[in-house]
GROMACS .gro file of C-alpha atoms in nm:
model
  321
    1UNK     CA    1   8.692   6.752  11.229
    2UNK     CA    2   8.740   6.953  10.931
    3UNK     CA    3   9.000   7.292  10.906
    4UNK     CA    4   8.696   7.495  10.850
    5UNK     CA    5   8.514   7.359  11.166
    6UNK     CA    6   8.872   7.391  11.388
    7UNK     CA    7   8.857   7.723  11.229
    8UNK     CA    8   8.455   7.809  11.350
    9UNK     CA    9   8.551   7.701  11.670
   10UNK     CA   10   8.822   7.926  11.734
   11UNK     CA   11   8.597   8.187  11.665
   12UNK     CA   12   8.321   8.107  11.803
   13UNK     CA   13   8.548   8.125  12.158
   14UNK     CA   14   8.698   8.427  12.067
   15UNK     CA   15   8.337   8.592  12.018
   16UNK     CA   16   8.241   8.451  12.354
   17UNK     CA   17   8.590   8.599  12.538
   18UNK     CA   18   8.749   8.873  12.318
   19UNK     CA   19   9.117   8.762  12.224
   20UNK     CA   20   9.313   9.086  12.233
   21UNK     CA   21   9.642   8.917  12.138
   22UNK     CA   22   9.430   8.685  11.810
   23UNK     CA   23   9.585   8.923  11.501
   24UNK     CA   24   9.784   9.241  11.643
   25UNK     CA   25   9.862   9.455  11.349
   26UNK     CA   26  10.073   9.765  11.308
   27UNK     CA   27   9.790   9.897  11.089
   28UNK     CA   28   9.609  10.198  11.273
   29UNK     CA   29   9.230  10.162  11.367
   30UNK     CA   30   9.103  10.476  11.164
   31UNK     CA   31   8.893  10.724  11.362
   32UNK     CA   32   8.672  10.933  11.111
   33UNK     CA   33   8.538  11.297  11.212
   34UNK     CA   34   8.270  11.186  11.407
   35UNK     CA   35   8.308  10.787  11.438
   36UNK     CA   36   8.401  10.677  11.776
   37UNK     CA   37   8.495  10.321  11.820
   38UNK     CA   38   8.396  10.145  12.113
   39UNK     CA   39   8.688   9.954  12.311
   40UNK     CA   40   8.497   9.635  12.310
   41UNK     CA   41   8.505   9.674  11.927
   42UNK     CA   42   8.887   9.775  11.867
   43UNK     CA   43   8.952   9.468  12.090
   44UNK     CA   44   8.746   9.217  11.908
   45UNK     CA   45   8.970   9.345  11.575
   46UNK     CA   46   9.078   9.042  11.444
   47UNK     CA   47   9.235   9.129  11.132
   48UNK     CA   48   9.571   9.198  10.982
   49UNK     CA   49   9.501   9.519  10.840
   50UNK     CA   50   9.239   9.762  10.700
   51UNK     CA   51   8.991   9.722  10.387
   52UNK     CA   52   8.822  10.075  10.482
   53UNK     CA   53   8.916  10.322  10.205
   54UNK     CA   54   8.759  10.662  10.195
   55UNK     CA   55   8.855  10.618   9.827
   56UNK     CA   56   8.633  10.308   9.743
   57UNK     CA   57   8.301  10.445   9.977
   58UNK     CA   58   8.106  10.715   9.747
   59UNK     CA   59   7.765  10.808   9.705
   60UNK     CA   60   7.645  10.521   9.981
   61UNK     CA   61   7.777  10.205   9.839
   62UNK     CA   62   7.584   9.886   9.915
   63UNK     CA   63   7.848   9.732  10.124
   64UNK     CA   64   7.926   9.357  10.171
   65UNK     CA   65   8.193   9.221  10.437
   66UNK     CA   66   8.228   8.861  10.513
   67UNK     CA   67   8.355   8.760  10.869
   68UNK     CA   68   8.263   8.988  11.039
   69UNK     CA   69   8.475   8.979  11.373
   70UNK     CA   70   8.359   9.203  11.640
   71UNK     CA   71   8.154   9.516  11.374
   72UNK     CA   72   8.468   9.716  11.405
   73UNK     CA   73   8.516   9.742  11.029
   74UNK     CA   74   8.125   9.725  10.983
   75UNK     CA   75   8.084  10.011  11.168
   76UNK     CA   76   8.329  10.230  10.982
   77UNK     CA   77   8.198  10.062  10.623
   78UNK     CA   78   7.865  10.252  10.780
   79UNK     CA   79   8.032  10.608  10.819
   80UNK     CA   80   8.041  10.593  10.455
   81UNK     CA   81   7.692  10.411  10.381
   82UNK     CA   82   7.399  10.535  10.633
   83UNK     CA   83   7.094  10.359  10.497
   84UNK     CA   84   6.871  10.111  10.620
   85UNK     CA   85   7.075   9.758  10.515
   86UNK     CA   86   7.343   9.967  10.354
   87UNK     CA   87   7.633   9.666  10.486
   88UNK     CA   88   7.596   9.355  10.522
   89UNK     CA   89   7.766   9.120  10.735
   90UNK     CA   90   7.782   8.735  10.680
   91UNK     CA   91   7.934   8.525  10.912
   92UNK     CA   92   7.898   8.166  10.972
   93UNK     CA   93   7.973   8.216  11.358
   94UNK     CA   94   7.645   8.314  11.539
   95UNK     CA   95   7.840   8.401  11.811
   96UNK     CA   96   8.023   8.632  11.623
   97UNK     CA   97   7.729   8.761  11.471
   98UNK     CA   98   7.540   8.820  11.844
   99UNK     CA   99   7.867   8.954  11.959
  100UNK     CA  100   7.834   9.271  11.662
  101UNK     CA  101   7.493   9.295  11.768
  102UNK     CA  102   7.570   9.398  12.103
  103UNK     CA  103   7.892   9.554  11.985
  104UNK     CA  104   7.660   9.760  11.793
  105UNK     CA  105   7.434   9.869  12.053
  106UNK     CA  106   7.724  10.043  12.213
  107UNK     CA  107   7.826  10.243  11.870
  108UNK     CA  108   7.480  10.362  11.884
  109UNK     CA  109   7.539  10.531  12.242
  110UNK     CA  110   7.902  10.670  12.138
  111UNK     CA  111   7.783  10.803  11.815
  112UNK     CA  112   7.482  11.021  11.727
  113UNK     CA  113   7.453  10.956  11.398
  114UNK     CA  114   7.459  10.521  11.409
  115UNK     CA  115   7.202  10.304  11.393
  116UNK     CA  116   7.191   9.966  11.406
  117UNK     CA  117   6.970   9.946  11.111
  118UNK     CA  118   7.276  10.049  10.907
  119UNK     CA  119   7.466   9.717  10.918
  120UNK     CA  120   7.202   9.375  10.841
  121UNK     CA  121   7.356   9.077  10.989
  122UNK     CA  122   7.339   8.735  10.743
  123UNK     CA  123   7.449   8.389  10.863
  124UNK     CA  124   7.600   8.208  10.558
  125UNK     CA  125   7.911   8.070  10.433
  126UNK     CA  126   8.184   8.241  10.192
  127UNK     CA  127   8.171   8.012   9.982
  128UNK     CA  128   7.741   8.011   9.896
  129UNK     CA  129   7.694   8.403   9.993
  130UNK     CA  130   7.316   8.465  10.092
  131UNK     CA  131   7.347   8.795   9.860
  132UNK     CA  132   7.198   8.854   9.489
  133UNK     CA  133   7.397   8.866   9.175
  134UNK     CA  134   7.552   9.217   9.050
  135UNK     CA  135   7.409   9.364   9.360
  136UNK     CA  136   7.691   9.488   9.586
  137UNK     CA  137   7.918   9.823   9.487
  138UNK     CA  138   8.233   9.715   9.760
  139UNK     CA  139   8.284   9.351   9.887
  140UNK     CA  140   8.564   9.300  10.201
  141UNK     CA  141   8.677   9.063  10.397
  142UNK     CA  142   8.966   9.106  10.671
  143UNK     CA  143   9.223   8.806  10.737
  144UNK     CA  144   8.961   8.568  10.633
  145UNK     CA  145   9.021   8.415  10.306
  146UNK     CA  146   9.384   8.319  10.371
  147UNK     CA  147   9.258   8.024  10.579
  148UNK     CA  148   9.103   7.857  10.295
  149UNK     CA  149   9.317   7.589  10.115
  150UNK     CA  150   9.316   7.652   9.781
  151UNK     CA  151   9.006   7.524   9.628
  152UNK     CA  152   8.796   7.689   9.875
  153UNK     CA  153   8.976   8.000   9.773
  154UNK     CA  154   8.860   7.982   9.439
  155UNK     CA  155   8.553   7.928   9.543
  156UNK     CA  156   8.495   8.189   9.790
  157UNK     CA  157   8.658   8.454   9.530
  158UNK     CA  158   8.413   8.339   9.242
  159UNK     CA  159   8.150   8.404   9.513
  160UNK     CA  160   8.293   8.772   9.586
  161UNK     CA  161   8.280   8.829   9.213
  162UNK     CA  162   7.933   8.722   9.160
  163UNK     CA  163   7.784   8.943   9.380
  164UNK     CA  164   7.967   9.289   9.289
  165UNK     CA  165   7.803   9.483   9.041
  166UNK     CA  166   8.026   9.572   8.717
  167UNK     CA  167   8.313   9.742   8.824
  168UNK     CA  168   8.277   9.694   9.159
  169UNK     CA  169   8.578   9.649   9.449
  170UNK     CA  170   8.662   9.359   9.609
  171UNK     CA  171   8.899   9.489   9.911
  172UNK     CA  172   9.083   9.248  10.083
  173UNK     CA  173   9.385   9.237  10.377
  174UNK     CA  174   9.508   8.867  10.412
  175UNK     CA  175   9.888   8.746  10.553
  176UNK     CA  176  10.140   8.616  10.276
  177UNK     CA  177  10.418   8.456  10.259
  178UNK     CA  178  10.694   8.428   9.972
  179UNK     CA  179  10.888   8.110  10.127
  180UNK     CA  180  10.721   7.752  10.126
  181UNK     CA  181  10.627   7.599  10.449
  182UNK     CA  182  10.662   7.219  10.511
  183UNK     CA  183  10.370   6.988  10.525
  184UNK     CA  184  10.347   7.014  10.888
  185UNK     CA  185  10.280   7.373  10.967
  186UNK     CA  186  10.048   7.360  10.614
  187UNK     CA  187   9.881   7.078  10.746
  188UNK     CA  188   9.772   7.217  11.124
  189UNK     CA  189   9.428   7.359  11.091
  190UNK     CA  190   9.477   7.521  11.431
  191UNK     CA  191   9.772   7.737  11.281
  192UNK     CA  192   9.569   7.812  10.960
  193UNK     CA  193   9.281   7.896  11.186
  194UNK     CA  194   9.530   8.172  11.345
  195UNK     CA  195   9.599   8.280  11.018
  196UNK     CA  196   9.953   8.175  11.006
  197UNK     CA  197  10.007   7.780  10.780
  198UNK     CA  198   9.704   7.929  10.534
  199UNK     CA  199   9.970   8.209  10.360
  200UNK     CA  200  10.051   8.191  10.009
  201UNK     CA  201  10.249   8.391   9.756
  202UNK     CA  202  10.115   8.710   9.637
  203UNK     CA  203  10.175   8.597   9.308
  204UNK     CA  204   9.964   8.298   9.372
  205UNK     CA  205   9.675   8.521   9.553
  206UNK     CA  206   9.685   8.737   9.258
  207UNK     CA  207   9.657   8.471   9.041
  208UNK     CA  208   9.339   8.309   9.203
  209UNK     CA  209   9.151   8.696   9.203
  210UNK     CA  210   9.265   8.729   8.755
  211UNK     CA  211   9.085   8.332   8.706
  212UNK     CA  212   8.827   8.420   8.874
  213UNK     CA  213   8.758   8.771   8.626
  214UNK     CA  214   8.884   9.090   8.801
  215UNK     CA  215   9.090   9.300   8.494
  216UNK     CA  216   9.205   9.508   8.802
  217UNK     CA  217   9.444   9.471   9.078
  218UNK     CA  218   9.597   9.694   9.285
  219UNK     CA  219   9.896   9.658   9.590
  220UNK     CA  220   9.786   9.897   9.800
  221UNK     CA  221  10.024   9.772  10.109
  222UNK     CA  222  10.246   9.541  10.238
  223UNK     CA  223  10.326   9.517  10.617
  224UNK     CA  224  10.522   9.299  10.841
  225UNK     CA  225  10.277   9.055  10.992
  226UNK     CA  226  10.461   8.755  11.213
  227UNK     CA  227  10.774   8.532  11.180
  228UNK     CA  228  10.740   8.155  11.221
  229UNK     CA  229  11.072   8.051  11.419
  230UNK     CA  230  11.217   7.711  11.468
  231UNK     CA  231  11.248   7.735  11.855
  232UNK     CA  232  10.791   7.802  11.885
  233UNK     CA  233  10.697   7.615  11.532
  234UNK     CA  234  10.742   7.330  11.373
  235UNK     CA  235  11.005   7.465  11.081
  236UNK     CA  236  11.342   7.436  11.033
  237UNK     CA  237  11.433   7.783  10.909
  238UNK     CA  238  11.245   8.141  11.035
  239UNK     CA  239  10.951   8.197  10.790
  240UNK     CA  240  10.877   8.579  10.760
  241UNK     CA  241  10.507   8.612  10.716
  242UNK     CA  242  10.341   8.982  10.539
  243UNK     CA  243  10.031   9.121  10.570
  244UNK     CA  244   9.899   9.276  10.195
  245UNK     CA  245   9.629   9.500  10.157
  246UNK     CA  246   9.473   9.427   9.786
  247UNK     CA  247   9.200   9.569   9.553
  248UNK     CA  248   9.063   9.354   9.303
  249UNK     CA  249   8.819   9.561   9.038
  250UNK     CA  250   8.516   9.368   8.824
  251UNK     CA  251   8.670   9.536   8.554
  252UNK     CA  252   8.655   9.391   8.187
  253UNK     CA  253   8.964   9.180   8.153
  254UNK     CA  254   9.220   9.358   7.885
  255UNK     CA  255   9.265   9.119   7.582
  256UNK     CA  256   9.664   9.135   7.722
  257UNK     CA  257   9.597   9.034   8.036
  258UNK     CA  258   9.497   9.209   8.397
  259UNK     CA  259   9.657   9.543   8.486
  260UNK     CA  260   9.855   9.518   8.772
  261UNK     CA  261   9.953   9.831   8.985
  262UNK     CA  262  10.262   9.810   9.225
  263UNK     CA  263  10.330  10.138   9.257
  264UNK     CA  264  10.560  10.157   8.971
  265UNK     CA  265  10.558  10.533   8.858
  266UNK     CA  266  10.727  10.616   8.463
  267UNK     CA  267  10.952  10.966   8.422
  268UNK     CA  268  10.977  11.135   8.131
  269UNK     CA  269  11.340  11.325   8.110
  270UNK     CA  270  11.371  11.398   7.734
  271UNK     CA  271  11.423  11.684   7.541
  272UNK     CA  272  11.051  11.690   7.420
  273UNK     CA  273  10.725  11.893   7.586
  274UNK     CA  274  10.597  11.570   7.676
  275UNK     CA  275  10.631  11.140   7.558
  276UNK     CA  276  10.301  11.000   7.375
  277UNK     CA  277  10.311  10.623   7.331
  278UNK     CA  278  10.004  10.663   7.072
  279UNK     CA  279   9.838  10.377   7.313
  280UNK     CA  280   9.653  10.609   7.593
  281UNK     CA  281   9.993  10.714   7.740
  282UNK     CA  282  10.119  11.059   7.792
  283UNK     CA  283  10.394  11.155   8.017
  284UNK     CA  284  10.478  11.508   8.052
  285UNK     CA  285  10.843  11.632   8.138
  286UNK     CA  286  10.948  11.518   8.439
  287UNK     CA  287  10.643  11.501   8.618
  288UNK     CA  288  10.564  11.085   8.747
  289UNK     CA  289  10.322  10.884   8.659
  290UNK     CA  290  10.132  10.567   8.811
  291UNK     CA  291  10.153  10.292   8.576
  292UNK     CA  292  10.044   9.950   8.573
  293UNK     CA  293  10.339   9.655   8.555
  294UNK     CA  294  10.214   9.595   8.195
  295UNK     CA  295  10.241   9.960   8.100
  296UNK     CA  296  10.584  10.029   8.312
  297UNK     CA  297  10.702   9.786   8.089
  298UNK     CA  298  10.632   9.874   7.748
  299UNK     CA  299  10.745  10.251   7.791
  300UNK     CA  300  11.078  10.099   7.934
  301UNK     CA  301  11.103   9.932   7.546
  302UNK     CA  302  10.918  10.247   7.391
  303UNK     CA  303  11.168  10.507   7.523
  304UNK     CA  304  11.521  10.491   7.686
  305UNK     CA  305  11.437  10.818   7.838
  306UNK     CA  306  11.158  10.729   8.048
  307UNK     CA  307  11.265  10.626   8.398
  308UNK     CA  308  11.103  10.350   8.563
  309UNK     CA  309  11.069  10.293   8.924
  310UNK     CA  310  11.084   9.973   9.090
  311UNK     CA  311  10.740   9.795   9.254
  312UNK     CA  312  10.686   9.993   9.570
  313UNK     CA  313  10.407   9.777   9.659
  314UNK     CA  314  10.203  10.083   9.802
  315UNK     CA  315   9.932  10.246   9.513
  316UNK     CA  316   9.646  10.419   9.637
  317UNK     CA  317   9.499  10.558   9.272
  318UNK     CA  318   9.577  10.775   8.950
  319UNK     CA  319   9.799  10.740   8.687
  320UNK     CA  320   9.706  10.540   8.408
  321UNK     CA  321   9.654  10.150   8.244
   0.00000   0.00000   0.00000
């Protein structure tokens, strides 16, 4: 048995008996003005964060999420987008996919203003999507695409960036992890199922998202997700596991390279009105500014009186490339 049937199977039971305890996150489930979740829903929420941003959702955005868990996320994608087939869902599971269909029928009663029609569910794979080219404004997917090893990644990203239209958002929450895990845990497709051996570096994750073509990407959060400890897992030392919320944007790719945003901000606190870098760049006197890592960077060398914060690895828009 392969780790991506292990992996169907796990979900395929936890479709057929909700698994509160599957991915517990600190991350709040956002109630909108109007959008009632249903319990059944908030219990079937089997991610490690949130790819639902208010900021990302305007003038009803053909939405595509991929694994789709028990509609919780679908639903709210459809706060922002209610038309006919406005979200798509693709899931391989057709449990999972019943399950949201039900799930669904139950939004409908809580809120006035759902309808099923909103959300079109798609068997299909990540890594072949059943949608057209250039033909989706936001792409998601929720503590999904850390299970894949690494040439599946690649493969399921190069999908997600396919179907986006040109500068279109591909909004991800996945678990990472900065220290390497032996062969063992990486190795037990029942652990990667859980979303635990599939973790990789950020830097890595980031990596895979520039290859594939996003010019984009921005660390929108970073949040304690699980520890792996000696006395419940096969390691020798405690492995401290994050959860990252990411945006990756089909933006044209800068001849220097992707911009990156941390949430680095650049200070101005010189004797002049204002600092222009004569590149696009002008910082006012001491009033912050959100730069990209490239940018933060060449002020520090363009000024000694520009103060530069440190990564904060929370950015949620503005500033400046």
């Amino acid at each position: 048995m392969s780790y991506l049937e292990t992996t169907n199977d796990l979900y395929k039971e936890a479709a057929l008996t909700p698994d509160v305890g599957l991915c517990c996150t600190t991350n709040p489930i956002w109630q909108f003005p109007g959008l009632s979740i249903p319990k059944i829903m908030q219990e079937m929420n089997y991610g490690c964060g949130s790819t639902v941003s208010a900021q990302d959702l305007v003038n009803n955005p053909k939405v595509l999420y991929v694994g789709v868990g028990g509609g919780m996320e679908l639903l709210q994608f459809s706060y922002f987008s209610r038309q006919k087939g406005g979200v798509t869902g693709v899931d391989v599971v057709d449990e999972m996919l019943e399950a949201s269909r039900q799930n669904f029928k139950i939004a409908e009663i809580e809120n006035d203003w759902f309808k099923s029609e909103y959300v079109n569910l798609v068997k299909g794979d990540a890594l072949n999507l059943p949608v057209g080219d250039e033909s989706i404004d936001v792409a998601a997917q929720n503590c999904l695409f850390n299970i894949f090893k690494m040439e599946d990644l690649k493969k399921a990203v190069a999908e997600m960036y396919r179907v986006l239209k040109p500068h279109g958002r591909l909004v991800m929450s996945d678990p990472t992890c900065e220290q390497p895990m032996n062969d063992e845990l990486r190795n037990d497709d029942r652990l990667r199922a859980l979303c635990l051996s599939g973790s990789i570096p950020i830097k890595d994750y980031v990596k895979v998202l520039t290859d594939a073509g996003f010019g984009t990407i921005e660390i929108r959060a970073r949040k304690s997700y699980r520890v792996l400890s000696p006395n419940h897992y096969p390691t020798d030392e405690l492995i401290f596991i994050e959860s990252i919320e990411i945006a990756a944007i089909k933006d044209p790719m800068p001849e220097d390279g992707p911009c990156m945003f941390t949430g680095k901000t650049a200070i101005y606190y010189g004797d002049e009105e204002y600092f222009d870098d004569k590149a696009g760049h002008v910082l006012m006197q001491n009033q912050p500014l959100a730069v990209c890592d490239k940018t933060a960077a060449a002020l520090a060398k363009a000024n000694d009186q520009i103060h530069i914060s440190e990564s904060t690895w929370h950015y949620n828009g503005g500033g400046c490339c």
